[in-house]
Amino acid sequence: MSLWKRLLIRYGSFFVTLLLLSGLFFFLGHIVLKGGNTLSPALLFGEVAPMDALLFKERVFEGLFPAICGTLCLVLLSVTLALPAGVLTGIWLSHFARGRAKRTLTLCVDTLAGVPSIVVGLFGFSFAILLHTLTKGRIGPCLLIAALTLAVLVMPGIIRTTEVALSTIDRGTRLRVSAMGATPVQAIFHVYLPMAASGIFRGGVLALGRCAEDTAAIMLTGVVVTAGVPYALFGRFEALPFAIFTIASEYTGPEELARGYGAALILLILCGGLFGLSACIACRFRSIKR
Amino acid sequence: MGEGAATMAAGITFGVTLAIFGFMGWLALPLLEGETLSTLFTSVWNPQGGHFGIRPMIWGTLAVALPATLIAFPVSVGFACVATHLAPSWARRPLKGIAGFMTGIPTVVYGFSAVFTLVPLIRRMAGQGSGFSILGAAMVLALLISPTMILILINAFETTPQIWLREFEAMGATPEETVWYLIFPVTTPAMVSAFLLGLGRATGDTLIALMLAGNAVLTPTSPLEPARTLTAHIALVMAADFESPEFRSIFACGILLYLIIFGLTLMVRYLTRRPCP
């Protein structure tokens, strides 16, 4: 290989790496710098006293508190919905599926993983319309439907991490378990699942992050600009990413803009924290296995 | 009982995948009757006048997603090479960590940041227009989809058999030569599938295009012009009431996006399937 080509490969690669990192730091640095100054109780609670807001005595209008509550409810609800179905599908894929059924389902999971979140949102919305006509207008787009939509969105991730976690269990363990006379179901629920728990848990944490950041799907399924703290499963709700989106497009003054920066920073910290948590779990998992 | 529950869950997953398509088809069905269908693939979007052409949005999607992927692909390949072979070994783990961390960054944060930094910059540099343009959207989108591609590429690069790497080293190959003559030829299918999956993510992303591309219904002709993608179109039209044909037509957009993703998924599966022994 000529010297020129070598240098081109080496420095070209380093150049694009630097380019990517500088792009990353440019955008995130901007948020951190501008958002750092805005972090204060007033950002969360506006003019309301923090204790009153936390105890739901008074409604917060000019703060991010309702949006944060909305996001937390949404995230927990959707991961709770997605986890059982996702984990069981993962188990089915790694232990019970054979031949064509397995191929079909992996194709489904791959497709589902790629479907744009707005299309999943559209699905959630059409589901809401169906419920709307069935219940004669009592149920429309709401927290529960948004959570269901997000659950569909994060399920492929959970299925895959479960499948991977289960497939890393070594042959020795499998042989020992069946030598002790355990039925496949006993083996899975008493041995393999506990062994794969940290991998599955990690998938769940990643799903939390994915739910917290997604905007397009909830946009179609019931998120609104002001709804207060979520009060019912069938009510409308606020969410952090949607608040950021609306502030970016329709802010009216520097105060609102500052709230947008604050919200973006909080969301970034939330998602970064969840990612850090999942990385920690992965790290510990690896050291235990050694 | 355990097996039954697992089978049922698998059935649910299967059902949901079909249901997404089915529901959209169900709501798009009224389009088949009446004149809406004939105007669907024209280039005039004028709901008041009964024209529901989505062709500008198809072009818009292409104009935003394709350049973004074309920018992101070489960057990702370079990054993956650095993170697996070219960087000193102490720097490799942090680089992989950063790539992983980038997948977790909320899209809306990139969008928000770019609205107040990149958009004014483009406005000033171009000296015309609002700055909300294909260029800005494609750049941020490239940043957004790179980590996905990088992780796939790193994964593929690292599955190259150790023994081949040692043989190359023993023959006196430099890291650059190893990358060029061993890694690239061996991982070509994985690289192509990384490209396709990146393209899929770029096509499916809503927020970046919605926030940065300007959303004008025009068939784009220059990178400094605004465009509206299919995804942004869905988000924007949803405001309308849900009996109008205008509302029905966005389900056609949804079906189109679903089919694009399905096609890309099939291609990726074809590329990454294990060769028959």
mmCIF file with all atom_site columns, N, CA and C in Angstrom, chain B residues 185-228:
data_model
loop_
_atom_site.group_PDB
_atom_site.id
_atom_site.type_symbol
_atom_site.label_atom_id
_atom_site.label_alt_id
_atom_site.label_comp_id
_atom_site.label_asym_id
_atom_site.label_entity_id
_atom_site.label_seq_id
_atom_site.pdbx_PDB_ins_code
_atom_site.Cartn_x
_atom_site.Cartn_y
_atom_site.Cartn_z
_atom_site.occupancy
_atom_site.B_iso_or_equiv
_atom_site.pdbx_formal_charge
_atom_site.auth_seq_id
_atom_site.auth_comp_id
_atom_site.auth_asym_id
_atom_site.auth_atom_id
_atom_site.pdbx_PDB_model_num
ATOM 1   N N  . PRO B 1 185 ? -13.134 -5.920 3.007  1.00 0.00 ? 185 PRO B N  1
ATOM 2   C CA . PRO B 1 185 ? -13.693 -6.990 2.156  1.00 0.00 ? 185 PRO B CA 1
ATOM 3   C C  . PRO B 1 185 ? -14.521 -7.996 2.942  1.00 0.00 ? 185 PRO B C  1
ATOM 4   N N  . VAL B 1 186 ? -14.076 -8.336 4.165  1.00 0.00 ? 186 VAL B N  1
ATOM 5   C CA . VAL B 1 186 ? -14.795 -9.354 4.934  1.00 0.00 ? 186 VAL B CA 1
ATOM 6   C C  . VAL B 1 186 ? -16.150 -8.840 5.407  1.00 0.00 ? 186 VAL B C  1
ATOM 7   N N  . THR B 1 187 ? -16.210 -7.548 5.753  1.00 0.00 ? 187 THR B N  1
ATOM 8   C CA . THR B 1 187 ? -17.443 -7.039 6.352  1.00 0.00 ? 187 THR B CA 1
ATOM 9   C C  . THR B 1 187 ? -18.323 -6.255 5.373  1.00 0.00 ? 187 THR B C  1
ATOM 10  N N  . THR B 1 188 ? -18.079 -6.418 4.082  1.00 0.00 ? 188 THR B N  1
ATOM 11  C CA . THR B 1 188 ? -18.880 -5.648 3.120  1.00 0.00 ? 188 THR B CA 1
ATOM 12  C C  . THR B 1 188 ? -20.395 -5.798 3.317  1.00 0.00 ? 188 THR B C  1
ATOM 13  N N  . PRO B 1 189 ? -20.909 -7.032 3.489  1.00 0.00 ? 189 PRO B N  1
ATOM 14  C CA . PRO B 1 189 ? -22.366 -7.128 3.694  1.00 0.00 ? 189 PRO B CA 1
ATOM 15  C C  . PRO B 1 189 ? -22.829 -6.351 4.924  1.00 0.00 ? 189 PRO B C  1
ATOM 16  N N  . ALA B 1 190 ? -22.043 -6.435 6.012  1.00 0.00 ? 190 ALA B N  1
ATOM 17  C CA . ALA B 1 190 ? -22.427 -5.707 7.222  1.00 0.00 ? 190 ALA B CA 1
ATOM 18  C C  . ALA B 1 190 ? -22.404 -4.206 6.979  1.00 0.00 ? 190 ALA B C  1
ATOM 19  N N  . MET B 1 191 ? -21.437 -3.757 6.173  1.00 0.00 ? 191 MET B N  1
ATOM 20  C CA . MET B 1 191 ? -21.364 -2.326 5.892  1.00 0.00 ? 191 MET B CA 1
ATOM 21  C C  . MET B 1 191 ? -22.572 -1.874 5.083  1.00 0.00 ? 191 MET B C  1
ATOM 22  N N  . VAL B 1 192 ? -22.948 -2.700 4.111  1.00 0.00 ? 192 VAL B N  1
ATOM 23  C CA . VAL B 1 192 ? -24.126 -2.345 3.316  1.00 0.00 ? 192 VAL B CA 1
ATOM 24  C C  . VAL B 1 192 ? -25.368 -2.323 4.204  1.00 0.00 ? 192 VAL B C  1
ATOM 25  N N  . SER B 1 193 ? -25.470 -3.316 5.125  1.00 0.00 ? 193 SER B N  1
ATOM 26  C CA . SER B 1 193 ? -26.676 -3.305 5.945  1.00 0.00 ? 193 SER B CA 1
ATOM 27  C C  . SER B 1 193 ? -26.659 -2.146 6.935  1.00 0.00 ? 193 SER B C  1
ATOM 28  N N  . ALA B 1 194 ? -25.460 -1.729 7.392  1.00 0.00 ? 194 ALA B N  1
ATOM 29  C CA . ALA B 1 194 ? -25.395 -0.533 8.239  1.00 0.00 ? 194 ALA B CA 1
ATOM 30  C C  . ALA B 1 194 ? -25.910 0.679  7.474  1.00 0.00 ? 194 ALA B C  1
ATOM 31  N N  . PHE B 1 195 ? -25.521 0.767  6.199  1.00 0.00 ? 195 PHE B N  1
ATOM 32  C CA . PHE B 1 195 ? -25.978 1.873  5.361  1.00 0.00 ? 195 PHE B CA 1
ATOM 33  C C  . PHE B 1 195 ? -27.502 1.859  5.244  1.00 0.00 ? 195 PHE B C  1
ATOM 34  N N  . LEU B 1 196 ? -28.043 0.663  4.970  1.00 0.00 ? 196 LEU B N  1
ATOM 35  C CA . LEU B 1 196 ? -29.500 0.565  4.767  1.00 0.00 ? 196 LEU B CA 1
ATOM 36  C C  . LEU B 1 196 ? -30.256 0.877  6.058  1.00 0.00 ? 196 LEU B C  1
ATOM 37  N N  . LEU B 1 197 ? -29.733 0.359  7.195  1.00 0.00 ? 197 LEU B N  1
ATOM 38  C CA . LEU B 1 197 ? -30.430 0.637  8.454  1.00 0.00 ? 197 LEU B CA 1
ATOM 39  C C  . LEU B 1 197 ? -30.349 2.123  8.791  1.00 0.00 ? 197 LEU B C  1
ATOM 40  N N  . GLY B 1 198 ? -29.206 2.744  8.499  1.00 0.00 ? 198 GLY B N  1
ATOM 41  C CA . GLY B 1 198 ? -29.073 4.189  8.698  1.00 0.00 ? 198 GLY B CA 1
ATOM 42  C C  . GLY B 1 198 ? -30.064 4.942  7.835  1.00 0.00 ? 198 GLY B C  1
ATOM 43  N N  . LEU B 1 199 ? -30.195 4.497  6.592  1.00 0.00 ? 199 LEU B N  1
ATOM 44  C CA . LEU B 1 199 ? -31.148 5.126  5.677  1.00 0.00 ? 199 LEU B CA 1
ATOM 45  C C  . LEU B 1 199 ? -32.569 5.005  6.226  1.00 0.00 ? 199 LEU B C  1
ATOM 46  N N  . GLY B 1 200 ? -32.856 3.822  6.792  1.00 0.00 ? 200 GLY B N  1
ATOM 47  C CA . GLY B 1 200 ? -34.180 3.611  7.374  1.00 0.00 ? 200 GLY B CA 1
ATOM 48  C C  . GLY B 1 200 ? -34.444 4.549  8.539  1.00 0.00 ? 200 GLY B C  1
ATOM 49  N N  . ARG B 1 201 ? -33.431 4.697  9.404  1.00 0.00 ? 201 ARG B N  1
ATOM 50  C CA . ARG B 1 201 ? -33.609 5.613  10.533 1.00 0.00 ? 201 ARG B CA 1
ATOM 51  C C  . ARG B 1 201 ? -33.783 7.043  10.047 1.00 0.00 ? 201 ARG B C  1
ATOM 52  N N  . ALA B 1 202 ? -33.006 7.422  9.022  1.00 0.00 ? 202 ALA B N  1
ATOM 53  C CA . ALA B 1 202 ? -33.095 8.786  8.513  1.00 0.00 ? 202 ALA B CA 1
ATOM 54  C C  . ALA B 1 202 ? -34.467 9.038  7.885  1.00 0.00 ? 202 ALA B C  1
ATOM 55  N N  . THR B 1 203 ? -34.994 8.022  7.186  1.00 0.00 ? 203 THR B N  1
ATOM 56  C CA . THR B 1 203 ? -36.305 8.163  6.562  1.00 0.00 ? 203 THR B CA 1
ATOM 57  C C  . THR B 1 203 ? -37.389 8.293  7.623  1.00 0.00 ? 203 THR B C  1
ATOM 58  N N  . GLY B 1 204 ? -37.218 7.549  8.720  1.00 0.00 ? 204 GLY B N  1
ATOM 59  C CA . GLY B 1 204 ? -38.272 7.499  9.713  1.00 0.00 ? 204 GLY B CA 1
ATOM 60  C C  . GLY B 1 204 ? -38.231 8.619  10.724 1.00 0.00 ? 204 GLY B C  1
ATOM 61  N N  . ASP B 1 205 ? -37.142 9.370  10.777 1.00 0.00 ? 205 ASP B N  1
ATOM 62  C CA . ASP B 1 205 ? -37.077 10.383 11.808 1.00 0.00 ? 205 ASP B CA 1
ATOM 63  C C  . ASP B 1 205 ? -38.021 11.541 11.511 1.00 0.00 ? 205 ASP B C  1
ATOM 64  N N  . THR B 1 206 ? -38.744 11.959 12.552 1.00 0.00 ? 206 THR B N  1
ATOM 65  C CA . THR B 1 206 ? -39.734 13.006 12.360 1.00 0.00 ? 206 THR B CA 1
ATOM 66  C C  . THR B 1 206 ? -39.244 14.359 12.841 1.00 0.00 ? 206 THR B C  1
ATOM 67  N N  . LEU B 1 207 ? -38.690 14.350 14.053 1.00 0.00 ? 207 LEU B N  1
ATOM 68  C CA . LEU B 1 207 ? -38.472 15.610 14.752 1.00 0.00 ? 207 LEU B CA 1
ATOM 69  C C  . LEU B 1 207 ? -37.467 16.517 14.070 1.00 0.00 ? 207 LEU B C  1
ATOM 70  N N  . ILE B 1 208 ? -36.354 15.947 13.596 1.00 0.00 ? 208 ILE B N  1
ATOM 71  C CA . ILE B 1 208 ? -35.315 16.776 12.999 1.00 0.00 ? 208 ILE B CA 1
ATOM 72  C C  . ILE B 1 208 ? -35.857 17.477 11.755 1.00 0.00 ? 208 ILE B C  1
ATOM 73  N N  . ALA B 1 209 ? -36.518 16.701 10.885 1.00 0.00 ? 209 ALA B N  1
ATOM 74  C CA . ALA B 1 209 ? -37.068 17.305 9.668  1.00 0.00 ? 209 ALA B CA 1
ATOM 75  C C  . ALA B 1 209 ? -38.145 18.323 10.016 1.00 0.00 ? 209 ALA B C  1
ATOM 76  N N  . LEU B 1 210 ? -38.980 17.972 10.986 1.00 0.00 ? 210 LEU B N  1
ATOM 77  C CA . LEU B 1 210 ? -40.075 18.858 11.377 1.00 0.00 ? 210 LEU B CA 1
ATOM 78  C C  . LEU B 1 210 ? -39.548 20.176 11.937 1.00 0.00 ? 210 LEU B C  1
ATOM 79  N N  . MET B 1 211 ? -38.481 20.087 12.725 1.00 0.00 ? 211 MET B N  1
ATOM 80  C CA . MET B 1 211 ? -37.973 21.292 13.373 1.00 0.00 ? 211 MET B CA 1
ATOM 81  C C  . MET B 1 211 ? -37.032 22.101 12.482 1.00 0.00 ? 211 MET B C  1
ATOM 82  N N  . LEU B 1 212 ? -36.318 21.426 11.570 1.00 0.00 ? 212 LEU B N  1
ATOM 83  C CA . LEU B 1 212 ? -35.235 22.121 10.873 1.00 0.00 ? 212 LEU B CA 1
ATOM 84  C C  . LEU B 1 212 ? -35.421 22.277 9.371  1.00 0.00 ? 212 LEU B C  1
ATOM 85  N N  . ALA B 1 213 ? -36.294 21.460 8.755  1.00 0.00 ? 213 ALA B N  1
ATOM 86  C CA . ALA B 1 213 ? -36.296 21.481 7.289  1.00 0.00 ? 213 ALA B CA 1
ATOM 87  C C  . ALA B 1 213 ? -37.243 22.526 6.706  1.00 0.00 ? 213 ALA B C  1
ATOM 88  N N  . GLY B 1 214 ? -38.011 23.207 7.530  1.00 0.00 ? 214 GLY B N  1
ATOM 89  C CA . GLY B 1 214 ? -38.816 24.311 7.022  1.00 0.00 ? 214 GLY B CA 1
ATOM 90  C C  . GLY B 1 214 ? -40.230 23.958 6.607  1.00 0.00 ? 214 GLY B C  1
ATOM 91  N N  . ASN B 1 215 ? -40.460 22.675 6.241  1.00 0.00 ? 215 ASN B N  1
ATOM 92  C CA . ASN B 1 215 ? -41.818 22.164 6.017  1.00 0.00 ? 215 ASN B CA 1
ATOM 93  C C  . ASN B 1 215 ? -42.620 22.803 4.893  1.00 0.00 ? 215 ASN B C  1
ATOM 94  N N  . ALA B 1 216 ? -41.975 23.473 3.946  1.00 0.00 ? 216 ALA B N  1
ATOM 95  C CA . ALA B 1 216 ? -42.731 24.020 2.829  1.00 0.00 ? 216 ALA B CA 1
ATOM 96  C C  . ALA B 1 216 ? -43.046 22.904 1.842  1.00 0.00 ? 216 ALA B C  1
ATOM 97  N N  . VAL B 1 217 ? -44.289 22.905 1.322  1.00 0.00 ? 217 VAL B N  1
ATOM 98  C CA . VAL B 1 217 ? -44.656 21.860 0.361  1.00 0.00 ? 217 VAL B CA 1
ATOM 99  C C  . VAL B 1 217 ? -44.131 22.254 -1.015 1.00 0.00 ? 217 VAL B C  1
ATOM 100 N N  . LEU B 1 218 ? -42.892 21.945 -1.261 1.00 0.00 ? 218 LEU B N  1
ATOM 101 C CA . LEU B 1 218 ? -42.269 22.255 -2.552 1.00 0.00 ? 218 LEU B CA 1
ATOM 102 C C  . LEU B 1 218 ? -41.435 21.070 -2.959 1.00 0.00 ? 218 LEU B C  1
ATOM 103 N N  . THR B 1 219 ? -41.349 20.824 -4.245 1.00 0.00 ? 219 THR B N  1
ATOM 104 C CA . THR B 1 219 ? -40.383 19.826 -4.685 1.00 0.00 ? 219 THR B CA 1
ATOM 105 C C  . THR B 1 219 ? -39.016 20.492 -4.616 1.00 0.00 ? 219 THR B C  1
ATOM 106 N N  . PRO B 1 220 ? -38.140 19.997 -3.728 1.00 0.00 ? 220 PRO B N  1
ATOM 107 C CA . PRO B 1 220 ? -36.892 20.712 -3.470 1.00 0.00 ? 220 PRO B CA 1
ATOM 108 C C  . PRO B 1 220 ? -35.958 20.717 -4.678 1.00 0.00 ? 220 PRO B C  1
ATOM 109 N N  . THR B 1 221 ? -35.281 21.845 -4.880 1.00 0.00 ? 221 THR B N  1
ATOM 110 C CA . THR B 1 221 ? -34.327 21.923 -5.984 1.00 0.00 ? 221 THR B CA 1
ATOM 111 C C  . THR B 1 221 ? -32.927 22.307 -5.533 1.00 0.00 ? 221 THR B C  1
ATOM 112 N N  . SER B 1 222 ? -32.791 22.899 -4.347 1.00 0.00 ? 222 SER B N  1
ATOM 113 C CA . SER B 1 222 ? -31.449 23.248 -3.888 1.00 0.00 ? 222 SER B CA 1
ATOM 114 C C  . SER B 1 222 ? -31.326 22.953 -2.395 1.00 0.00 ? 222 SER B C  1
ATOM 115 N N  . PRO B 1 223 ? -30.112 22.656 -1.924 1.00 0.00 ? 223 PRO B N  1
ATOM 116 C CA . PRO B 1 223 ? -29.954 22.296 -0.503 1.00 0.00 ? 223 PRO B CA 1
ATOM 117 C C  . PRO B 1 223 ? -30.316 23.423 0.454  1.00 0.00 ? 223 PRO B C  1
ATOM 118 N N  . LEU B 1 224 ? -30.402 24.639 -0.041 1.00 0.00 ? 224 LEU B N  1
ATOM 119 C CA . LEU B 1 224 ? -30.730 25.740 0.860  1.00 0.00 ? 224 LEU B CA 1
ATOM 120 C C  . LEU B 1 224 ? -32.229 25.996 0.921  1.00 0.00 ? 224 LEU B C  1
ATOM 121 N N  . GLU B 1 225 ? -32.995 25.191 0.167  1.00 0.00 ? 225 GLU B N  1
ATOM 122 C CA . GLU B 1 225 ? -34.440 25.375 0.175  1.00 0.00 ? 225 GLU B CA 1
ATOM 123 C C  . GLU B 1 225 ? -35.082 24.520 1.259  1.00 0.00 ? 225 GLU B C  1
ATOM 124 N N  . PRO B 1 226 ? -36.249 24.949 1.726  1.00 0.00 ? 226 PRO B N  1
ATOM 125 C CA . PRO B 1 226 ? -36.960 24.100 2.688  1.00 0.00 ? 226 PRO B CA 1
ATOM 126 C C  . PRO B 1 226 ? -37.608 22.908 1.996  1.00 0.00 ? 226 PRO B C  1
ATOM 127 N N  . ALA B 1 227 ? -37.923 21.895 2.770  1.00 0.00 ? 227 ALA B N  1
ATOM 128 C CA . ALA B 1 227 ? -38.613 20.726 2.237  1.00 0.00 ? 227 ALA B CA 1
ATOM 129 C C  . ALA B 1 227 ? -39.485 20.153 3.333  1.00 0.00 ? 227 ALA B C  1
ATOM 130 N N  . ARG B 1 228 ? -40.456 19.317 2.937  1.00 0.00 ? 228 ARG B N  1
ATOM 131 C CA . ARG B 1 228 ? -41.291 18.652 3.920  1.00 0.00 ? 228 ARG B CA 1
ATOM 132 C C  . ARG B 1 228 ? -41.190 17.158 3.694  1.00 0.00 ? 228 ARG B C  1
#
